[in-house]
Amino acid sequence: MLAALVLVFREVLEAGLIVGVVLAASRGVVGRGSAVFLGIVAGIIGSAIVAFFAAGISNAFDGRGHEIFIAAILLFAVVMLAWHVVWMAEHAREMTQQLRQLGSDVTAGRQSLFALGAAVAIAVMREGSEVVLFMTGIVMGGTETAGQLLLGSAIGLALGAAVSAVLYFGLAAIPLKRMFSVTGVLVTLLAAGLAASAVAQLSNAGLLNVLDTPVWNTSWLLSEKSWPGQILHVLIGYMDRPTGMQLIAYGITAGTIFLLGFVRRAPADKPVLSA
């Protein structure tokens, strides 16, 4: 029961933190709830499919298929999150004005919903497939009964959802004037962390072995496997032993998104000079 509780809590927490950030970052966009819900459903279905075909995926690339597949969906998530941040940078001022008018929708607001739904689906699919594979291994090993698995999973699910809800309500409490800036930074760091994780997957698959030695080791101070370390890993991409290539991927991703957001936002933010 304890193993199931810990694993489900960890995976639900990772997916839930992303969902919470996405919900906070899309505050005021009409239809965001439906987009996130459909993303969760699609992720659950996708995780079951991935777990079912796990062996075939792995064998497709000489045993490296799983890592390559995970890296691909992580990079897709990075693109979707980057799209959302850039879109929000362009429309944040307009959304803020209309939100202050009690919830009017931005005309092009739904343009960002696909990106949000896709990011949520990928997060749920990634974590859900790991849960399915883990549970299958426990059942086949006969180490725990079905009742113990269900109880541990239920407790882990409840705890993970509760922590994720705390994060969301904390972000939602941020004053409207600062909310889009805060969530924009958070989503950018989230995307950068996913890019670094994709690099790790490609390295594990033997496809990217350049600069693959750890640059530092802070596991003695804050282990990535601890609860605080896992939360920071999801939210800002914290790594206790990052490789040089992971740091490069993190920096390039974050820098690119910040730059694109600044370029899209700059014309509206520049003061109008009087003659």
PDB file of C-alpha atoms in Angstrom:
ATOM      1  CA  MET A   1       0.000   0.000   0.000  1.00  0.00           C
ATOM      2  CA  LEU A   2       2.790   2.426   0.905  1.00  0.00           C
ATOM      3  CA  ALA A   3       4.538   1.983  -2.435  1.00  0.00           C
ATOM      4  CA  ALA A   4       1.331   2.711  -4.342  1.00  0.00           C
ATOM      5  CA  LEU A   5       0.579   5.714  -2.120  1.00  0.00           C
ATOM      6  CA  VAL A   6       4.012   7.259  -2.635  1.00  0.00           C
ATOM      7  CA  LEU A   7       4.087   6.665  -6.387  1.00  0.00           C
ATOM      8  CA  VAL A   8       0.557   7.887  -7.090  1.00  0.00           C
ATOM      9  CA  PHE A   9       1.080  10.933  -4.868  1.00  0.00           C
ATOM     10  CA  ARG A  10       4.285  11.820  -6.707  1.00  0.00           C
ATOM     11  CA  GLU A  11       2.842  11.371 -10.194  1.00  0.00           C
ATOM     12  CA  VAL A  12      -0.456  13.122  -9.384  1.00  0.00           C
ATOM     13  CA  LEU A  13       1.503  15.946  -7.780  1.00  0.00           C
ATOM     14  CA  GLU A  14       3.658  16.436 -10.872  1.00  0.00           C
ATOM     15  CA  ALA A  15       0.678  16.439 -13.226  1.00  0.00           C
ATOM     16  CA  GLY A  16      -1.465  18.444 -10.790  1.00  0.00           C
ATOM     17  CA  LEU A  17       1.102  21.198 -10.393  1.00  0.00           C
ATOM     18  CA  ILE A  18       1.165  21.674 -14.154  1.00  0.00           C
ATOM     19  CA  VAL A  19      -2.638  21.719 -14.288  1.00  0.00           C
ATOM     20  CA  GLY A  20      -2.729  24.286 -11.473  1.00  0.00           C
ATOM     21  CA  VAL A  21      -0.233  26.557 -13.204  1.00  0.00           C
ATOM     22  CA  VAL A  22      -2.125  26.243 -16.496  1.00  0.00           C
ATOM     23  CA  LEU A  23      -5.455  27.101 -14.838  1.00  0.00           C
ATOM     24  CA  ALA A  24      -3.970  30.122 -13.095  1.00  0.00           C
ATOM     25  CA  ALA A  25      -2.208  31.271 -16.259  1.00  0.00           C
ATOM     26  CA  SER A  26      -5.441  31.089 -18.272  1.00  0.00           C
ATOM     27  CA  ARG A  27      -7.606  32.903 -15.752  1.00  0.00           C
ATOM     28  CA  GLY A  28     -10.301  34.818 -17.615  1.00  0.00           C
ATOM     29  CA  VAL A  29     -10.097  32.843 -20.860  1.00  0.00           C
ATOM     30  CA  VAL A  30     -13.576  31.523 -21.591  1.00  0.00           C
ATOM     31  CA  GLY A  31     -13.593  27.763 -22.061  1.00  0.00           C
ATOM     32  CA  ARG A  32     -10.405  27.082 -20.120  1.00  0.00           C
ATOM     33  CA  GLY A  33     -12.188  24.637 -17.801  1.00  0.00           C
ATOM     34  CA  SER A  34     -13.441  22.550 -20.711  1.00  0.00           C
ATOM     35  CA  ALA A  35     -10.025  22.629 -22.383  1.00  0.00           C
ATOM     36  CA  VAL A  36      -8.263  21.475 -19.221  1.00  0.00           C
ATOM     37  CA  PHE A  37     -10.889  18.790 -18.556  1.00  0.00           C
ATOM     38  CA  LEU A  38     -10.599  17.435 -22.086  1.00  0.00           C
ATOM     39  CA  GLY A  39      -6.827  17.535 -21.721  1.00  0.00           C
ATOM     40  CA  ILE A  40      -7.019  15.464 -18.540  1.00  0.00           C
ATOM     41  CA  VAL A  41      -9.343  12.926 -20.186  1.00  0.00           C
ATOM     42  CA  ALA A  42      -7.119  12.714 -23.269  1.00  0.00           C
ATOM     43  CA  GLY A  43      -4.071  12.290 -21.028  1.00  0.00           C
ATOM     44  CA  ILE A  44      -5.666   9.447 -19.080  1.00  0.00           C
ATOM     45  CA  ILE A  45      -6.621   7.652 -22.295  1.00  0.00           C
ATOM     46  CA  GLY A  46      -3.187   8.302 -23.752  1.00  0.00           C
ATOM     47  CA  SER A  47      -1.415   7.005 -20.649  1.00  0.00           C
ATOM     48  CA  ALA A  48      -3.351   3.738 -20.841  1.00  0.00           C
ATOM     49  CA  ILE A  49      -2.457   3.372 -24.526  1.00  0.00           C
ATOM     50  CA  VAL A  50       1.217   4.166 -23.897  1.00  0.00           C
ATOM     51  CA  ALA A  51       1.380   1.673 -21.041  1.00  0.00           C
ATOM     52  CA  PHE A  52      -0.365  -0.998 -23.128  1.00  0.00           C
ATOM     53  CA  PHE A  53       2.079  -0.603 -26.010  1.00  0.00           C
ATOM     54  CA  ALA A  54       5.112   0.100 -23.813  1.00  0.00           C
ATOM     55  CA  ALA A  55       7.005  -2.990 -24.908  1.00  0.00           C
ATOM     56  CA  GLY A  56       6.389  -2.285 -28.579  1.00  0.00           C
ATOM     57  CA  ILE A  57       7.451   1.340 -28.224  1.00  0.00           C
ATOM     58  CA  SER A  58      10.630   0.307 -26.441  1.00  0.00           C
ATOM     59  CA  ASN A  59      11.529  -2.323 -29.030  1.00  0.00           C
ATOM     60  CA  ALA A  60      10.846   0.036 -31.930  1.00  0.00           C
ATOM     61  CA  PHE A  61      14.209   1.719 -31.388  1.00  0.00           C
ATOM     62  CA  ASP A  62      16.299  -1.137 -30.014  1.00  0.00           C
ATOM     63  CA  GLY A  63      14.998  -0.710 -26.479  1.00  0.00           C
ATOM     64  CA  ARG A  64      15.223   3.077 -26.541  1.00  0.00           C
ATOM     65  CA  GLY A  65      11.739   3.784 -27.830  1.00  0.00           C
ATOM     66  CA  HIS A  66      10.246   4.754 -24.478  1.00  0.00           C
ATOM     67  CA  GLU A  67      12.862   7.439 -23.800  1.00  0.00           C
ATOM     68  CA  ILE A  68      12.576   8.805 -27.334  1.00  0.00           C
ATOM     69  CA  PHE A  69       8.786   8.882 -27.118  1.00  0.00           C
ATOM     70  CA  ILE A  70       8.831  10.666 -23.754  1.00  0.00           C
ATOM     71  CA  ALA A  71      11.376  13.183 -25.064  1.00  0.00           C
ATOM     72  CA  ALA A  72       9.165  13.885 -28.090  1.00  0.00           C
ATOM     73  CA  ILE A  73       6.045  14.596 -26.041  1.00  0.00           C
ATOM     74  CA  LEU A  74       8.045  16.723 -23.594  1.00  0.00           C
ATOM     75  CA  LEU A  75       9.363  18.868 -26.449  1.00  0.00           C
ATOM     76  CA  PHE A  76       5.834  19.162 -27.821  1.00  0.00           C
ATOM     77  CA  ALA A  77       4.707  20.375 -24.391  1.00  0.00           C
ATOM     78  CA  VAL A  78       7.510  22.957 -24.419  1.00  0.00           C
ATOM     79  CA  VAL A  79       6.245  24.328 -27.736  1.00  0.00           C
ATOM     80  CA  MET A  80       2.653  24.476 -26.479  1.00  0.00           C
ATOM     81  CA  LEU A  81       3.612  26.287 -23.269  1.00  0.00           C
ATOM     82  CA  ALA A  82       5.833  28.703 -25.181  1.00  0.00           C
ATOM     83  CA  TRP A  83       2.941  29.459 -27.510  1.00  0.00           C
ATOM     84  CA  HIS A  84       0.715  30.253 -24.557  1.00  0.00           C
ATOM     85  CA  VAL A  85       3.261  32.549 -22.887  1.00  0.00           C
ATOM     86  CA  VAL A  86       3.836  34.509 -26.095  1.00  0.00           C
ATOM     87  CA  TRP A  87       0.100  34.772 -26.731  1.00  0.00           C
ATOM     88  CA  MET A  88      -0.495  35.988 -23.179  1.00  0.00           C
ATOM     89  CA  ALA A  89       2.273  38.564 -23.525  1.00  0.00           C
ATOM     90  CA  GLU A  90       0.411  40.022 -26.487  1.00  0.00           C
ATOM     91  CA  HIS A  91      -3.071  39.934 -24.953  1.00  0.00           C
ATOM     92  CA  ALA A  92      -2.433  40.338 -21.208  1.00  0.00           C
ATOM     93  CA  ARG A  93      -3.273  44.048 -21.115  1.00  0.00           C
ATOM     94  CA  GLU A  94      -6.509  43.531 -23.017  1.00  0.00           C
ATOM     95  CA  MET A  95      -7.474  40.583 -20.816  1.00  0.00           C
ATOM     96  CA  THR A  96      -6.764  42.539 -17.649  1.00  0.00           C
ATOM     97  CA  GLN A  97      -9.030  45.368 -18.770  1.00  0.00           C
ATOM     98  CA  GLN A  98     -11.849  43.005 -19.697  1.00  0.00           C
ATOM     99  CA  LEU A  99     -11.505  40.915 -16.548  1.00  0.00           C
ATOM    100  CA  ARG A 100     -12.013  44.079 -14.557  1.00  0.00           C
ATOM    101  CA  GLN A 101     -15.278  44.448 -16.434  1.00  0.00           C
ATOM    102  CA  LEU A 102     -16.502  41.233 -14.795  1.00  0.00           C
ATOM    103  CA  GLY A 103     -15.361  38.502 -17.130  1.00  0.00           C
ATOM    104  CA  SER A 104     -15.718  39.635 -20.707  1.00  0.00           C
ATOM    105  CA  ASP A 105     -13.867  37.350 -23.102  1.00  0.00           C
ATOM    106  CA  VAL A 106     -10.975  38.361 -25.320  1.00  0.00           C
ATOM    107  CA  THR A 107     -12.044  37.910 -28.924  1.00  0.00           C
ATOM    108  CA  ALA A 108      -9.129  35.619 -29.772  1.00  0.00           C
ATOM    109  CA  GLY A 109      -9.035  34.016 -26.341  1.00  0.00           C
ATOM    110  CA  ARG A 110      -9.749  30.518 -27.591  1.00  0.00           C
ATOM    111  CA  GLN A 111      -6.570  30.552 -29.652  1.00  0.00           C
ATOM    112  CA  SER A 112      -4.642  29.645 -26.518  1.00  0.00           C
ATOM    113  CA  LEU A 113      -6.966  26.858 -25.392  1.00  0.00           C
ATOM    114  CA  PHE A 114      -5.544  24.187 -27.671  1.00  0.00           C
ATOM    115  CA  ALA A 115      -2.054  24.823 -26.329  1.00  0.00           C
ATOM    116  CA  LEU A 116      -3.298  24.623 -22.740  1.00  0.00           C
ATOM    117  CA  GLY A 117      -5.290  21.446 -23.341  1.00  0.00           C
ATOM    118  CA  ALA A 118      -2.341  19.823 -25.115  1.00  0.00           C
ATOM    119  CA  ALA A 119       0.062  20.700 -22.300  1.00  0.00           C
ATOM    120  CA  VAL A 120      -2.318  19.232 -19.709  1.00  0.00           C
ATOM    121  CA  ALA A 121      -2.884  16.087 -21.789  1.00  0.00           C
ATOM    122  CA  ILE A 122       0.848  15.517 -22.125  1.00  0.00           C
ATOM    123  CA  ALA A 123       1.454  16.019 -18.409  1.00  0.00           C
ATOM    124  CA  VAL A 124      -1.302  13.578 -17.450  1.00  0.00           C
ATOM    125  CA  MET A 125      -0.256  11.071 -20.107  1.00  0.00           C
ATOM    126  CA  ARG A 126       3.362  11.118 -19.002  1.00  0.00           C
ATOM    127  CA  GLU A 127       2.641  10.623 -15.308  1.00  0.00           C
ATOM    128  CA  GLY A 128      -0.350   8.339 -15.846  1.00  0.00           C
ATOM    129  CA  SER A 129       1.593   5.910 -18.020  1.00  0.00           C
ATOM    130  CA  GLU A 130       4.206   5.579 -15.275  1.00  0.00           C
ATOM    131  CA  VAL A 131       1.482   4.809 -12.722  1.00  0.00           C
ATOM    132  CA  VAL A 132      -0.093   2.169 -14.989  1.00  0.00           C
ATOM    133  CA  LEU A 133       3.268   0.488 -15.652  1.00  0.00           C
ATOM    134  CA  PHE A 134       4.167   0.526 -11.949  1.00  0.00           C
ATOM    135  CA  MET A 135       0.816  -0.909 -10.870  1.00  0.00           C
ATOM    136  CA  THR A 136       1.030  -3.603 -13.517  1.00  0.00           C
ATOM    137  CA  GLY A 137       4.431  -4.636 -12.196  1.00  0.00           C
ATOM    138  CA  ILE A 138       3.133  -4.850  -8.618  1.00  0.00           C
ATOM    139  CA  VAL A 139       0.096  -6.913  -9.660  1.00  0.00           C
ATOM    140  CA  MET A 140       2.209  -9.315 -11.711  1.00  0.00           C
ATOM    141  CA  GLY A 141       4.703  -9.607  -8.866  1.00  0.00           C
ATOM    142  CA  GLY A 142       1.935 -10.461  -6.414  1.00  0.00           C
ATOM    143  CA  THR A 143       3.512  -8.374  -3.643  1.00  0.00           C
ATOM    144  CA  GLU A 144       0.309  -6.522  -2.714  1.00  0.00           C
ATOM    145  CA  THR A 145      -3.412  -7.260  -2.894  1.00  0.00           C
ATOM    146  CA  ALA A 146      -5.829  -5.332  -5.090  1.00  0.00           C
ATOM    147  CA  GLY A 147      -7.411  -3.778  -2.011  1.00  0.00           C
ATOM    148  CA  GLN A 148      -4.066  -2.485  -0.750  1.00  0.00           C
ATOM    149  CA  LEU A 149      -3.263  -1.025  -4.163  1.00  0.00           C
ATOM    150  CA  LEU A 150      -6.620   0.714  -4.405  1.00  0.00           C
ATOM    151  CA  LEU A 151      -6.378   2.162  -0.898  1.00  0.00           C
ATOM    152  CA  GLY A 152      -2.824   3.391  -1.358  1.00  0.00           C
ATOM    153  CA  SER A 153      -3.660   4.834  -4.780  1.00  0.00           C
ATOM    154  CA  ALA A 154      -6.749   6.620  -3.438  1.00  0.00           C
ATOM    155  CA  ILE A 155      -4.810   8.221  -0.583  1.00  0.00           C
ATOM    156  CA  GLY A 156      -1.985   9.229  -2.918  1.00  0.00           C
ATOM    157  CA  LEU A 157      -4.470  10.714  -5.387  1.00  0.00           C
ATOM    158  CA  ALA A 158      -6.192  12.728  -2.651  1.00  0.00           C
ATOM    159  CA  LEU A 159      -2.919  14.063  -1.240  1.00  0.00           C
ATOM    160  CA  GLY A 160      -1.539  14.981  -4.659  1.00  0.00           C
ATOM    161  CA  ALA A 161      -4.754  16.748  -5.623  1.00  0.00           C
ATOM    162  CA  ALA A 162      -4.824  18.651  -2.312  1.00  0.00           C
ATOM    163  CA  VAL A 163      -1.274  19.992  -2.709  1.00  0.00           C
ATOM    164  CA  SER A 164      -2.011  20.961  -6.325  1.00  0.00           C
ATOM    165  CA  ALA A 165      -5.172  22.779  -5.228  1.00  0.00           C
ATOM    166  CA  VAL A 166      -3.199  24.746  -2.636  1.00  0.00           C
ATOM    167  CA  LEU A 167      -0.831  25.898  -5.370  1.00  0.00           C
ATOM    168  CA  TYR A 168      -3.677  26.923  -7.667  1.00  0.00           C
ATOM    169  CA  PHE A 169      -5.552  28.925  -5.030  1.00  0.00           C
ATOM    170  CA  GLY A 170      -2.292  30.548  -4.005  1.00  0.00           C
ATOM    171  CA  LEU A 171      -1.707  31.703  -7.585  1.00  0.00           C
ATOM    172  CA  ALA A 172      -5.344  32.756  -7.971  1.00  0.00           C
ATOM    173  CA  ALA A 173      -4.975  35.013  -4.915  1.00  0.00           C
ATOM    174  CA  ILE A 174      -2.323  37.099  -6.676  1.00  0.00           C
ATOM    175  CA  PRO A 175      -3.650  40.587  -7.549  1.00  0.00           C
ATOM    176  CA  LEU A 176      -4.882  40.787 -11.123  1.00  0.00           C
ATOM    177  CA  LYS A 177      -2.329  43.442 -12.004  1.00  0.00           C
ATOM    178  CA  ARG A 178       0.542  41.042 -11.227  1.00  0.00           C
ATOM    179  CA  MET A 179      -1.074  37.716 -12.058  1.00  0.00           C
ATOM    180  CA  PHE A 180      -0.182  37.452 -15.741  1.00  0.00           C
ATOM    181  CA  SER A 181       3.420  38.453 -15.099  1.00  0.00           C
ATOM    182  CA  VAL A 182       3.836  35.898 -12.313  1.00  0.00           C
ATOM    183  CA  THR A 183       2.159  33.043 -14.182  1.00  0.00           C
ATOM    184  CA  GLY A 184       4.045  33.938 -17.369  1.00  0.00           C
ATOM    185  CA  VAL A 185       7.365  33.541 -15.568  1.00  0.00           C
ATOM    186  CA  LEU A 186       6.176  30.341 -13.909  1.00  0.00           C
ATOM    187  CA  VAL A 187       5.022  28.776 -17.191  1.00  0.00           C
ATOM    188  CA  THR A 188       8.306  29.803 -18.844  1.00  0.00           C
ATOM    189  CA  LEU A 189      10.356  28.084 -16.123  1.00  0.00           C
ATOM    190  CA  LEU A 190       8.050  25.083 -16.325  1.00  0.00           C
ATOM    191  CA  ALA A 191       8.701  24.828 -20.081  1.00  0.00           C
ATOM    192  CA  ALA A 192      12.457  25.207 -19.541  1.00  0.00           C
ATOM    193  CA  GLY A 193      12.398  22.391 -16.998  1.00  0.00           C
ATOM    194  CA  LEU A 194      10.531  20.146 -19.442  1.00  0.00           C
ATOM    195  CA  ALA A 195      13.159  20.899 -22.101  1.00  0.00           C
ATOM    196  CA  ALA A 196      15.906  19.853 -19.681  1.00  0.00           C
ATOM    197  CA  SER A 197      13.977  16.660 -18.896  1.00  0.00           C
ATOM    198  CA  ALA A 198      13.713  15.928 -22.627  1.00  0.00           C
ATOM    199  CA  VAL A 199      17.494  16.240 -22.884  1.00  0.00           C
ATOM    200  CA  ALA A 200      17.856  13.738 -20.034  1.00  0.00           C
ATOM    201  CA  GLN A 201      15.580  11.281 -21.856  1.00  0.00           C
ATOM    202  CA  LEU A 202      17.568  11.621 -25.082  1.00  0.00           C
ATOM    203  CA  SER A 203      20.781  11.120 -23.116  1.00  0.00           C
ATOM    204  CA  ASN A 204      19.365   7.963 -21.523  1.00  0.00           C
ATOM    205  CA  ALA A 205      18.499   6.731 -25.015  1.00  0.00           C
ATOM    206  CA  GLY A 206      22.101   7.267 -26.087  1.00  0.00           C
ATOM    207  CA  LEU A 207      21.185   9.879 -28.691  1.00  0.00           C
ATOM    208  CA  LEU A 208      22.604  12.955 -26.981  1.00  0.00           C
ATOM    209  CA  ASN A 209      25.803  12.292 -25.103  1.00  0.00           C
ATOM    210  CA  VAL A 210      27.443  15.699 -25.482  1.00  0.00           C
ATOM    211  CA  LEU A 211      28.167  17.554 -22.224  1.00  0.00           C
ATOM    212  CA  ASP A 212      26.410  14.790 -20.304  1.00  0.00           C
ATOM    213  CA  THR A 213      28.436  14.958 -17.090  1.00  0.00           C
ATOM    214  CA  PRO A 214      26.941  16.689 -14.016  1.00  0.00           C
ATOM    215  CA  VAL A 215      28.017  20.308 -13.597  1.00  0.00           C
ATOM    216  CA  TRP A 216      27.272  20.343  -9.860  1.00  0.00           C
ATOM    217  CA  ASN A 217      25.708  18.186  -7.170  1.00  0.00           C
ATOM    218  CA  THR A 218      23.357  19.749  -4.630  1.00  0.00           C
ATOM    219  CA  SER A 219      21.599  16.515  -3.657  1.00  0.00           C
ATOM    220  CA  TRP A 220      23.169  16.830  -0.206  1.00  0.00           C
ATOM    221  CA  LEU A 221      21.367  20.136   0.260  1.00  0.00           C
ATOM    222  CA  LEU A 222      18.088  19.460  -1.555  1.00  0.00           C
ATOM    223  CA  SER A 223      17.565  16.128  -3.240  1.00  0.00           C
ATOM    224  CA  GLU A 224      15.470  16.114  -6.396  1.00  0.00           C
ATOM    225  CA  LYS A 225      13.740  13.009  -5.021  1.00  0.00           C
ATOM    226  CA  SER A 226      12.551  14.751  -1.841  1.00  0.00           C
ATOM    227  CA  TRP A 227       9.067  16.294  -1.722  1.00  0.00           C
ATOM    228  CA  PRO A 228      10.353  19.896  -1.877  1.00  0.00           C
ATOM    229  CA  GLY A 229      12.811  18.884  -4.586  1.00  0.00           C
ATOM    230  CA  GLN A 230      10.093  17.246  -6.671  1.00  0.00           C
ATOM    231  CA  ILE A 231       7.842  20.302  -6.379  1.00  0.00           C
ATOM    232  CA  LEU A 232      10.663  22.625  -7.411  1.00  0.00           C
ATOM    233  CA  HIS A 233      11.616  20.238 -10.219  1.00  0.00           C
ATOM    234  CA  VAL A 234       8.116  20.457 -11.687  1.00  0.00           C
ATOM    235  CA  LEU A 235       7.588  24.172 -11.142  1.00  0.00           C
ATOM    236  CA  ILE A 236      10.966  25.646 -12.070  1.00  0.00           C
ATOM    237  CA  GLY A 237      12.941  22.692 -13.406  1.00  0.00           C
ATOM    238  CA  TYR A 238      15.188  22.302 -10.361  1.00  0.00           C
ATOM    239  CA  MET A 239      17.911  19.676 -10.889  1.00  0.00           C
ATOM    240  CA  ASP A 240      20.277  18.538  -8.155  1.00  0.00           C
ATOM    241  CA  ARG A 241      22.791  17.123 -10.678  1.00  0.00           C
ATOM    242  CA  PRO A 242      22.238  18.874 -14.015  1.00  0.00           C
ATOM    243  CA  THR A 243      24.412  18.097 -17.003  1.00  0.00           C
ATOM    244  CA  GLY A 244      25.902  20.798 -19.178  1.00  0.00           C
ATOM    245  CA  MET A 245      23.468  20.031 -22.007  1.00  0.00           C
ATOM    246  CA  GLN A 246      20.496  20.190 -19.651  1.00  0.00           C
ATOM    247  CA  LEU A 247      21.586  23.634 -18.464  1.00  0.00           C
ATOM    248  CA  ILE A 248      22.028  24.774 -22.073  1.00  0.00           C
ATOM    249  CA  ALA A 249      18.563  23.492 -23.001  1.00  0.00           C
ATOM    250  CA  TYR A 250      17.074  25.156 -19.920  1.00  0.00           C
ATOM    251  CA  GLY A 251      18.768  28.491 -20.626  1.00  0.00           C
ATOM    252  CA  ILE A 252      17.959  28.541 -24.346  1.00  0.00           C
ATOM    253  CA  THR A 253      14.311  27.619 -23.764  1.00  0.00           C
ATOM    254  CA  ALA A 254      13.750  30.170 -20.995  1.00  0.00           C
ATOM    255  CA  GLY A 255      15.686  32.880 -22.832  1.00  0.00           C
ATOM    256  CA  THR A 256      13.828  32.301 -26.094  1.00  0.00           C
ATOM    257  CA  ILE A 257      10.398  32.416 -24.482  1.00  0.00           C
ATOM    258  CA  PHE A 258      11.228  35.533 -22.466  1.00  0.00           C
ATOM    259  CA  LEU A 259      12.599  37.216 -25.601  1.00  0.00           C
ATOM    260  CA  LEU A 260       9.591  36.327 -27.740  1.00  0.00           C
ATOM    261  CA  GLY A 261       7.249  37.489 -24.992  1.00  0.00           C
ATOM    262  CA  PHE A 262       9.126  40.793 -24.711  1.00  0.00           C
ATOM    263  CA  VAL A 263       9.037  41.330 -28.480  1.00  0.00           C
ATOM    264  CA  ARG A 264       5.303  40.634 -28.660  1.00  0.00           C
ATOM    265  CA  ARG A 265       4.602  42.839 -25.650  1.00  0.00           C
ATOM    266  CA  ALA A 266       7.002  45.696 -26.413  1.00  0.00           C
ATOM    267  CA  PRO A 267       4.908  47.666 -28.940  1.00  0.00           C
ATOM    268  CA  ALA A 268       1.936  47.917 -26.584  1.00  0.00           C
ATOM    269  CA  ASP A 269       4.083  48.812 -23.586  1.00  0.00           C
ATOM    270  CA  LYS A 270       6.157  51.533 -25.215  1.00  0.00           C
ATOM    271  CA  PRO A 271       5.095  55.021 -24.092  1.00  0.00           C
ATOM    272  CA  VAL A 272       3.734  57.357 -26.710  1.00  0.00           C
ATOM    273  CA  LEU A 273       6.034  60.367 -26.975  1.00  0.00           C
ATOM    274  CA  SER A 274       4.386  63.740 -27.478  1.00  0.00           C
ATOM    275  CA  ALA A 275       5.718  66.112 -30.129  1.00  0.00           C
TER     276      ALA A 275
END
